Amino acid sequence: MKIIVIGGGAAGFFTAINIAEKHPEYNVCILEKTRKLLSKVKVSGGGRCNVTNERSRPSELVRFYPRGSKKLHQVFKRFSTTDMVTWLSKRGIETKAEEDQRMFPMSNSSQTIIDCFLKQAARFKVSILQNETLTALNQTGNQWQVTTTNQIYEADKVVIATGSSPSTWKVLEQVGLAITPIVPSLFTFNIKDERIKHLPGISFAEARVKIAGSKLEENGPLLITHWGLSGPVILKLSAWGAYELESKTYQFDILVNFVGGLAPDEVRKHLVQYREANPKRKVINYPLFDVPKRFWDSIISCCCIASETPFSELSKKQLNKLVEELAQGKYVVHGKSTFKDEFVTAGGVKLSEVDLETFECKRFPNLYIAGEVLDIDALTGGFNFQACWSAGWIISESI
Ligand SMILES: Cc1cc2nc3c(=O)[nH]c(=O)nc-3n(C[C@H](O)[C@H](O)[C@H](O)COP(=O)(O)OP(=O)(O)OC[C@H]3O[C@@H](n4cnc5c(N)ncnc54)[C@H](O)[C@@H]3O)c2cc1C
């Protein structure tokens, strides 16, 4: 049996090595477009590879996948995060969970994962051909003819694991597979605003951010950067709002609550109580709600509160403005930037094309699809890789 896996990335390798381990009699071959193997694994997690997540219940995991979501329940039931941890451990790779439940190899190096995959591939005689770009795919009876830039191969089964590759989606469209339009996910917001311009590096442990005129609203840590706003809360919004924000051409307003989501009325009440208890204290010297001092200085200045003003002399207008800046600060987003640690594409081969029991195409027998090429993507946290591992494992079982 000849099995060709297209793509030498996370999903391609994991699928190929598991098939080859289970079936030493099969001829398993990876065709990779570039000269590099597992290049995204190498740079993943800032070079540490956030390989999976400590959360393991399928019902909990699916909540991290804006595209895929509940359909992945059965997939994670078959091969979950704990299965991946065990898989690695059996091959000598120990992992650790961080406080936020992201999991990394104990070595803190993505090279550990790469070395493991390369070792498994060599051990089970997976052949790897590089500089081979898939250009066409044709069904010939029960078999597949794989055309690359170099030659034509015949295969009994083909696994497509080409990640985010526009030219490959075109090839798959030519085969007849339906593709959901591709848009970026996991990006940060570009904002030019005097209030935050001088504050890169300042973070808020818990912020609430709402896209104005939309239902999109998330909470979590927020980070001011040189180009605008980033941090988990922004990345979550970019993932859940991938299509909506693209339709706005990444031009929209956001309302930022810097005080843990405390309602404006609560913020006002607290400020008034503080004013009554500390009338003589200068506003500038007492940042409330644990906001960073430099941010407090910036909004005090934007509220036109002079540096000498004590709490007792705050005008109604100033108080209102302070409440607004803390609980509903309006910022104009004009574009997006790629998040340095992790970005993915939303869209890809529609999940309705694939039987998630096997990851085989429903209308095209012996053609399997795994990884980012599918219309599955997740929030940051090791979930994107987990979707690759689960699909690869299920394909290896099914084949
Ligand atoms: C900087 C960065 C950091 C990330 N960090 C993390 C992280 O820590 N944890 C996490 O869960 N996710 C992370 N991700 C997301 C994760 O890397 C992807 O979800 C994952 O790599 C997808 O795996 P894949 O095998 O589907 O695609 P890829 O890993 O992209 O592999 C696809 C392979 O197919 C090849 N290919 C494409 N077209 C063809 C063709 N026509 N013919 C032959 N070969 C082809 C490509 O060259 C590539 O080698 C990160 C992403 C980025 C960009």
Coordinates of C-alpha atoms and ligand atoms in Angstrom, one line a residue:
M1 CA 0.0 0.0 0.0
K2 CA 1.4 3.4 -1.1
I3 CA 0.4 6.3 1.1
I4 CA 1.4 9.9 0.1
V5 CA 1.2 12.6 2.7
I6 CA 1.4 16.1 1.2
G7 CA 3.0 18.6 3.5
G8 CA 5.9 18.2 5.9
G9 CA 4.5 20.2 8.7
A10 CA 2.8 19.3 12.1
A11 CA -0.2 17.5 10.7
G12 CA 1.7 15.8 7.9
F13 CA 4.5 14.4 10.1
F14 CA 2.2 13.3 12.9
T15 CA -0.1 11.5 10.4
A16 CA 2.8 9.8 8.5
I17 CA 4.7 8.6 11.5
N18 CA 1.6 7.1 13.1
I19 CA 0.6 5.3 9.9
A20 CA 4.1 4.0 9.4
E21 CA 4.4 2.8 13.0
K22 CA 1.1 0.9 12.8
H23 CA 1.8 -0.5 9.4
P24 CA 5.5 -1.1 8.8
E25 CA 4.4 -3.0 5.6
Y26 CA 3.0 0.3 4.0
N27 CA 5.1 2.6 1.9
V28 CA 4.6 6.0 3.5
C29 CA 6.0 9.1 1.8
I30 CA 5.9 12.8 2.7
L31 CA 6.1 15.3 -0.1
E32 CA 7.1 18.8 1.1
K33 CA 7.2 22.0 -1.0
T34 CA 10.1 23.7 0.7
R35 CA 13.6 22.7 1.8
K36 CA 12.4 22.9 5.5
L37 CA 10.6 20.4 7.6
L38 CA 8.3 21.3 10.5
S39 CA 9.2 24.9 10.1
K40 CA 6.1 26.2 12.0
V41 CA 6.8 23.8 14.8
K42 CA 10.3 25.3 15.1
V43 CA 9.0 28.9 15.6
S44 CA 5.9 27.9 17.5
G45 CA 5.3 29.2 21.1
G46 CA 8.2 31.6 20.7
G47 CA 10.6 28.7 20.0
R48 CA 9.2 26.6 22.9
C49 CA 6.3 24.9 21.1
N50 CA 3.1 25.1 22.9
V51 CA 2.4 21.6 21.9
T52 CA -1.0 21.1 23.6
N53 CA -3.2 22.2 26.5
E54 CA -3.8 20.7 29.9
R55 CA -7.6 20.9 29.5
S56 CA -8.7 17.5 28.4
R57 CA -12.5 17.2 28.5
P58 CA -13.8 17.3 24.9
S59 CA -16.7 19.5 26.0
E60 CA -14.3 22.0 27.4
L61 CA -11.8 21.8 24.6
V62 CA -14.3 22.5 21.8
R63 CA -15.0 25.9 23.3
F64 CA -11.6 27.1 22.1
Y65 CA -12.3 26.5 18.4
P66 CA -14.2 29.3 16.7
R67 CA -14.2 27.1 13.6
G68 CA -14.8 23.5 14.3
S69 CA -16.4 23.9 17.8
K70 CA -18.9 21.2 18.7
K71 CA -18.1 19.1 15.6
L72 CA -14.7 18.4 17.2
H73 CA -16.3 16.8 20.3
Q74 CA -16.1 13.3 18.7
V75 CA -12.6 14.0 17.4
F76 CA -11.2 14.8 20.9
K77 CA -13.0 11.9 22.4
R78 CA -10.9 9.7 20.1
F79 CA -7.6 11.5 20.6
S80 CA -7.4 14.2 23.2
T81 CA -4.7 16.4 24.8
T82 CA -3.9 13.8 27.4
D83 CA -3.4 11.2 24.6
M84 CA -0.8 13.5 23.0
V85 CA 0.9 14.0 26.3
T86 CA 1.1 10.2 26.7
W87 CA 2.2 9.7 23.0
L88 CA 5.1 12.1 23.6
S89 CA 5.9 10.5 27.0
K90 CA 6.1 7.0 25.4
R91 CA 8.7 8.4 23.0
G92 CA 10.8 10.0 25.8
I93 CA 9.4 13.5 25.7
E94 CA 8.2 14.9 29.0
T95 CA 5.9 17.9 29.0
K96 CA 4.9 20.4 31.6
A97 CA 1.8 22.6 32.1
E98 CA 2.1 26.3 32.8
E99 CA -0.2 28.2 35.1
D100 CA -2.5 29.1 32.2
Q101 CA -2.7 25.4 31.2
R102 CA -0.6 25.7 28.1
M103 CA 1.7 22.7 27.7
F104 CA 5.3 22.7 26.5
P105 CA 8.1 20.2 26.3
M106 CA 10.1 20.1 29.5
S107 CA 13.2 21.2 27.5
N108 CA 11.4 24.5 26.6
S109 CA 12.6 23.9 23.1
S110 CA 10.5 23.2 20.0
Q111 CA 13.6 21.3 18.6
T112 CA 12.7 18.5 21.0
I113 CA 9.4 17.9 19.2
I114 CA 11.1 18.2 15.8
D115 CA 13.8 15.7 16.8
C116 CA 11.2 13.3 18.1
F117 CA 9.2 13.4 14.9
L118 CA 12.3 13.1 12.7
K119 CA 13.5 10.1 14.7
Q120 CA 10.1 8.4 14.5
A121 CA 10.0 9.0 10.7
A122 CA 13.5 7.5 10.3
R123 CA 12.7 4.6 12.6
F124 CA 9.6 3.6 10.7
K125 CA 11.1 4.3 7.3
V126 CA 8.9 7.2 6.2
S127 CA 10.5 8.6 3.0
I128 CA 10.6 12.4 2.8
L129 CA 11.0 14.2 -0.5
Q130 CA 11.6 17.9 -0.4
N131 CA 11.1 20.6 -3.0
E132 CA 8.0 18.7 -4.2
T133 CA 5.0 21.0 -4.6
L134 CA 1.7 19.5 -5.2
T135 CA 0.2 21.0 -8.4
A136 CA -2.6 18.6 -9.3
L137 CA -4.6 15.7 -7.8
N138 CA -6.5 13.3 -9.9
Q139 CA -8.6 10.2 -9.0
T140 CA -7.8 7.2 -11.2
G141 CA -10.3 4.5 -10.1
N142 CA -9.7 3.8 -6.5
Q143 CA -6.2 5.3 -6.6
W144 CA -4.9 8.9 -6.7
Q145 CA -2.4 10.4 -9.1
V146 CA -0.3 13.1 -7.4
T147 CA 1.3 15.6 -9.7
T148 CA 4.1 17.7 -8.3
T149 CA 6.5 20.2 -9.8
N150 CA 8.9 17.3 -10.4
Q151 CA 6.9 14.3 -11.3
I152 CA 3.7 12.2 -11.1
Y153 CA 3.2 9.7 -8.3
E154 CA 0.6 7.0 -7.9
A155 CA -0.9 6.4 -4.4
D156 CA -3.5 4.2 -2.8
K157 CA -4.3 6.8 -0.3
V158 CA -3.4 10.5 -0.1
V159 CA -3.4 12.7 3.0
I160 CA -3.5 16.5 2.4
A161 CA -1.7 18.4 5.2
T162 CA -0.6 21.5 3.5
G163 CA -1.5 24.0 6.2
S164 CA -2.4 27.5 5.1
S165 CA -1.5 27.5 1.4
P166 CA -3.7 29.4 -1.1
S167 CA -2.3 27.6 -4.1
T168 CA -3.1 24.2 -2.6
W169 CA -6.7 25.2 -1.8
K170 CA -7.0 26.0 -5.5
V171 CA -5.8 22.5 -6.3
L172 CA -8.4 21.1 -3.9
E173 CA -11.1 23.2 -5.4
Q174 CA -10.2 21.7 -8.8
V175 CA -10.7 18.3 -7.3
G176 CA -14.2 19.4 -6.4
L177 CA -13.9 20.1 -2.7
A178 CA -15.8 23.1 -1.2
I179 CA -13.6 25.7 0.5
T180 CA -14.8 28.2 3.1
P181 CA -13.2 31.6 2.2
I182 CA -9.9 32.2 4.0
V183 CA -9.4 35.1 6.4
P184 CA -6.7 35.7 9.0
S185 CA -7.3 34.9 12.7
L186 CA -5.2 35.7 15.9
F187 CA -4.1 39.2 15.1
T188 CA -3.7 42.4 17.1
F189 CA -5.4 45.8 16.7
N190 CA -3.7 48.8 15.2
I191 CA -4.6 52.0 17.1
K192 CA -3.0 55.4 17.0
D193 CA -4.2 57.3 20.1
E194 CA -2.6 59.9 22.3
R195 CA -3.9 58.1 25.4
I196 CA -1.8 55.0 24.8
K197 CA 0.9 56.2 22.4
H198 CA 3.6 56.5 25.1
L199 CA 2.6 53.4 27.0
P200 CA 3.9 50.3 25.2
G201 CA 4.5 47.4 27.5
I202 CA 1.8 48.4 30.0
S203 CA -0.6 45.6 30.7
F204 CA -3.9 45.0 32.5
A205 CA -4.6 41.7 34.2
E206 CA -8.3 41.8 33.3
A207 CA -9.9 44.0 30.8
R208 CA -13.2 43.8 28.9
V209 CA -13.2 44.8 25.2
K210 CA -16.3 45.2 23.1
I211 CA -16.5 45.8 19.3
A212 CA -18.8 48.8 19.0
G213 CA -22.0 48.0 17.0
S214 CA -21.4 44.2 17.3
K215 CA -22.1 41.4 19.7
L216 CA -18.4 40.6 19.9
E217 CA -17.2 41.1 23.5
E218 CA -14.4 39.3 25.4
N219 CA -12.4 39.6 28.6
G220 CA -8.9 38.7 29.6
P221 CA -5.4 40.3 29.9
L222 CA -4.7 43.3 27.7
L223 CA -1.4 44.7 26.6
I224 CA -0.5 48.1 25.1
T225 CA 2.0 47.7 22.3
H226 CA 3.9 50.1 20.0
W227 CA 1.2 49.7 17.3
G228 CA -2.0 49.5 19.4
L229 CA -3.5 46.8 21.6
S230 CA -2.7 43.1 22.0
G231 CA -2.9 40.4 24.6
P232 CA -5.3 37.4 25.1
V233 CA -8.5 39.5 25.1
I234 CA -7.6 41.0 21.7
L235 CA -6.6 37.7 20.2
K236 CA -9.8 36.1 21.3
L237 CA -11.8 38.9 19.6
S238 CA -9.8 38.5 16.4
A239 CA -10.5 34.8 16.4
W240 CA -14.2 34.9 17.2
G241 CA -14.6 37.9 15.0
A242 CA -12.4 36.8 12.1
Y243 CA -15.1 37.1 9.4
E244 CA -17.0 40.0 10.9
L245 CA -13.8 42.1 11.3
E246 CA -12.7 41.3 7.8
S247 CA -16.0 42.5 6.5
K248 CA -15.3 45.8 8.3
T249 CA -11.9 45.9 6.5
Y250 CA -10.4 46.0 10.0
Q251 CA -11.8 49.6 10.6
F252 CA -14.0 49.7 13.7
D253 CA -14.4 51.2 17.1
I254 CA -13.8 49.4 20.4
L255 CA -14.9 50.1 23.9
V256 CA -12.3 49.2 26.5
N257 CA -13.1 48.5 30.1
F258 CA -9.7 48.6 31.9
V259 CA -11.1 47.8 35.3
G260 CA -11.9 44.1 35.1
G261 CA -15.3 44.7 33.5
L262 CA -16.7 46.7 36.5
A263 CA -19.9 48.5 35.3
P264 CA -19.7 52.3 34.9
D265 CA -22.1 52.8 37.8
E266 CA -19.9 50.8 40.0
V267 CA -16.8 52.7 38.9
R268 CA -18.6 56.0 39.6
K269 CA -19.8 54.8 43.1
H270 CA -16.2 53.8 44.0
L271 CA -14.8 57.1 42.8
V272 CA -17.4 59.1 44.8
Q273 CA -16.8 57.1 47.9
Y274 CA -13.1 57.6 47.6
R275 CA -13.6 61.3 47.1
E276 CA -15.7 61.5 50.3
A277 CA -13.1 59.6 52.3
N278 CA -10.0 61.3 50.8
P279 CA -11.1 64.8 49.7
K280 CA -7.6 66.4 50.0
R281 CA -5.7 63.8 48.1
K282 CA -4.5 64.8 44.7
V283 CA -6.1 62.7 42.0
I284 CA -2.9 62.3 40.1
N285 CA -1.2 60.6 43.0
Y286 CA -3.8 57.9 43.7
P287 CA -4.4 55.6 40.8
L288 CA -7.6 53.7 41.7
F289 CA -8.7 50.2 40.6
D290 CA -5.1 49.0 40.5
V291 CA -4.5 50.5 37.0
P292 CA -0.9 51.2 36.2
K293 CA 0.3 54.7 37.3
R294 CA 1.4 55.8 33.8
F295 CA -2.0 54.9 32.4
W296 CA -3.7 56.8 35.2
D297 CA -1.5 59.8 34.4
S298 CA -2.5 59.6 30.8
I299 CA -6.2 59.4 31.3
I300 CA -6.1 62.2 34.0
S301 CA -4.5 64.4 31.4
C302 CA -7.1 63.4 28.8
C303 CA -9.9 64.3 31.3
C304 CA -8.3 67.8 31.7
I305 CA -7.7 67.2 35.4
A306 CA -4.8 69.5 36.5
S307 CA -2.0 67.9 38.5
E308 CA -2.9 69.9 41.6
T309 CA -6.6 68.9 41.6
P310 CA -7.7 67.2 44.8
F311 CA -10.5 64.6 44.7
S312 CA -12.9 67.1 46.3
E313 CA -12.5 69.5 43.4
L314 CA -13.3 67.0 40.6
S315 CA -16.0 68.6 38.5
K316 CA -19.1 66.5 37.5
K317 CA -17.8 66.6 33.9
Q318 CA -14.3 65.4 34.9
L319 CA -15.8 62.6 37.0
N320 CA -18.0 61.5 34.2
K321 CA -15.1 61.5 31.8
L322 CA -12.9 59.6 34.2
V323 CA -15.6 56.9 34.6
E324 CA -15.9 56.7 30.8
E325 CA -12.1 56.4 30.3
L326 CA -11.9 53.6 32.8
A327 CA -15.0 51.7 32.0
Q328 CA -15.8 52.5 28.3
G329 CA -12.8 54.1 26.7
K330 CA -13.5 54.4 23.0
Y331 CA -10.6 53.7 20.6
V332 CA -10.6 53.7 16.8
V333 CA -9.0 50.6 15.2
H334 CA -7.5 51.1 11.8
G335 CA -6.0 47.8 10.7
K336 CA -4.5 44.7 12.1
S337 CA -1.0 43.4 12.8
T338 CA 0.2 39.8 12.9
F339 CA 0.6 38.5 16.4
K340 CA 4.3 37.5 16.7
D341 CA 3.9 34.2 18.5
E342 CA 1.0 32.6 16.7
F343 CA -1.3 33.4 13.8
V344 CA -3.5 31.1 11.8
T345 CA -6.1 31.3 9.0
A346 CA -9.8 30.8 9.5
G347 CA -11.5 28.9 6.6
G348 CA -10.3 26.0 4.4
V349 CA -11.9 22.7 3.3
K350 CA -15.4 22.7 4.6
L351 CA -15.9 20.2 7.4
S352 CA -19.1 19.0 5.7
E353 CA -16.7 17.5 3.0
V354 CA -15.0 15.3 5.6
D355 CA -16.2 12.4 7.7
L356 CA -14.7 13.3 11.1
E357 CA -14.8 9.7 12.1
T358 CA -11.9 9.1 9.7
F359 CA -11.0 12.5 8.2
E360 CA -11.6 10.9 4.8
C361 CA -13.4 13.0 2.2
K362 CA -17.0 11.9 2.0
R363 CA -17.2 12.3 -1.8
F364 CA -13.6 11.3 -2.6
P365 CA -12.6 7.9 -1.2
N366 CA -9.0 7.4 -0.1
L367 CA -8.4 11.2 0.2
Y368 CA -7.8 12.4 3.7
I369 CA -7.4 15.9 5.0
A370 CA -5.7 17.1 8.3
G371 CA -4.5 20.3 10.0
E372 CA -4.9 23.9 9.1
V373 CA -6.0 23.2 5.5
L374 CA -9.3 22.3 7.0
D375 CA -11.9 24.8 8.2
I376 CA -10.7 24.4 11.8
D377 CA -8.9 27.0 13.9
A378 CA -8.5 27.8 17.5
L379 CA -7.5 30.4 20.1
T380 CA -3.9 30.4 21.3
G381 CA -3.0 27.8 23.9
G382 CA -1.8 24.7 22.0
F383 CA -5.2 24.1 20.6
N384 CA -4.2 24.6 16.9
F385 CA -1.5 21.9 17.2
Q386 CA -4.0 19.6 19.1
A387 CA -6.3 19.7 16.1
C388 CA -3.4 18.5 13.9
W389 CA -2.5 15.7 16.4
S390 CA -6.1 14.5 16.8
A391 CA -6.7 14.4 13.0
G392 CA -3.4 12.7 12.3
W393 CA -4.1 10.0 14.9
I394 CA -7.6 9.3 13.7
I395 CA -6.3 9.1 10.1
S396 CA -3.6 6.6 11.1
E397 CA -6.3 4.5 12.9
S398 CA -8.6 4.7 10.0
I399 CA -6.0 3.8 7.4
Ligands
LIG1 C1 4.7 31.9 14.5 C2 3.6 30.9 14.8 C3 3.6 30.3 16.1 C4 2.7 29.3 16.4 N1 2.7 28.7 17.6 C5 1.8 27.8 17.9 C6 1.8 27.1 19.2 O1 2.7 27.3 20.0 N2 0.9 26.2 19.5 C7 -0.1 25.9 18.6 O2 -1.0 25.1 18.9 N3 -0.1 26.5 17.4 C8 0.8 27.4 17.0 N4 0.8 28.0 15.8 C9 -0.2 27.5 14.8 C10 0.4 26.2 14.2 O3 1.7 26.4 13.8 C11 -0.5 25.7 13.0 O4 -1.8 25.5 13.4 C12 0.1 24.3 12.6 O5 1.4 24.5 12.2 C13 -0.7 23.8 11.4 O6 -0.1 22.6 11.0 P1 -0.2 22.0 9.5 O7 0.6 20.8 9.4 O8 -1.7 22.0 9.2 O9 0.4 23.2 8.6 P2 2.0 23.6 8.5 O10 2.6 23.3 9.8 O11 2.0 25.0 8.0 O12 2.6 22.6 7.5 C14 2.1 22.6 6.1 C15 3.3 22.1 5.3 O13 2.8 21.9 4.0 C16 3.7 22.4 3.0 N5 3.0 22.7 1.8 C17 2.1 23.7 1.5 N6 1.6 23.6 0.3 C18 2.2 22.5 -0.3 C19 2.1 21.9 -1.6 N7 1.4 22.4 -2.5 N8 2.9 20.8 -1.8 C20 3.7 20.3 -0.8 N9 3.8 20.8 0.4 C21 3.1 21.9 0.7 C22 4.2 23.7 3.7 O14 5.5 24.1 3.1 C23 4.4 23.2 5.1 O15 5.6 22.6 5.4 C24 1.7 28.9 15.4 C25 1.7 29.6 14.2 C26 2.6 30.5 13.9 C27 2.6 31.2 12.5

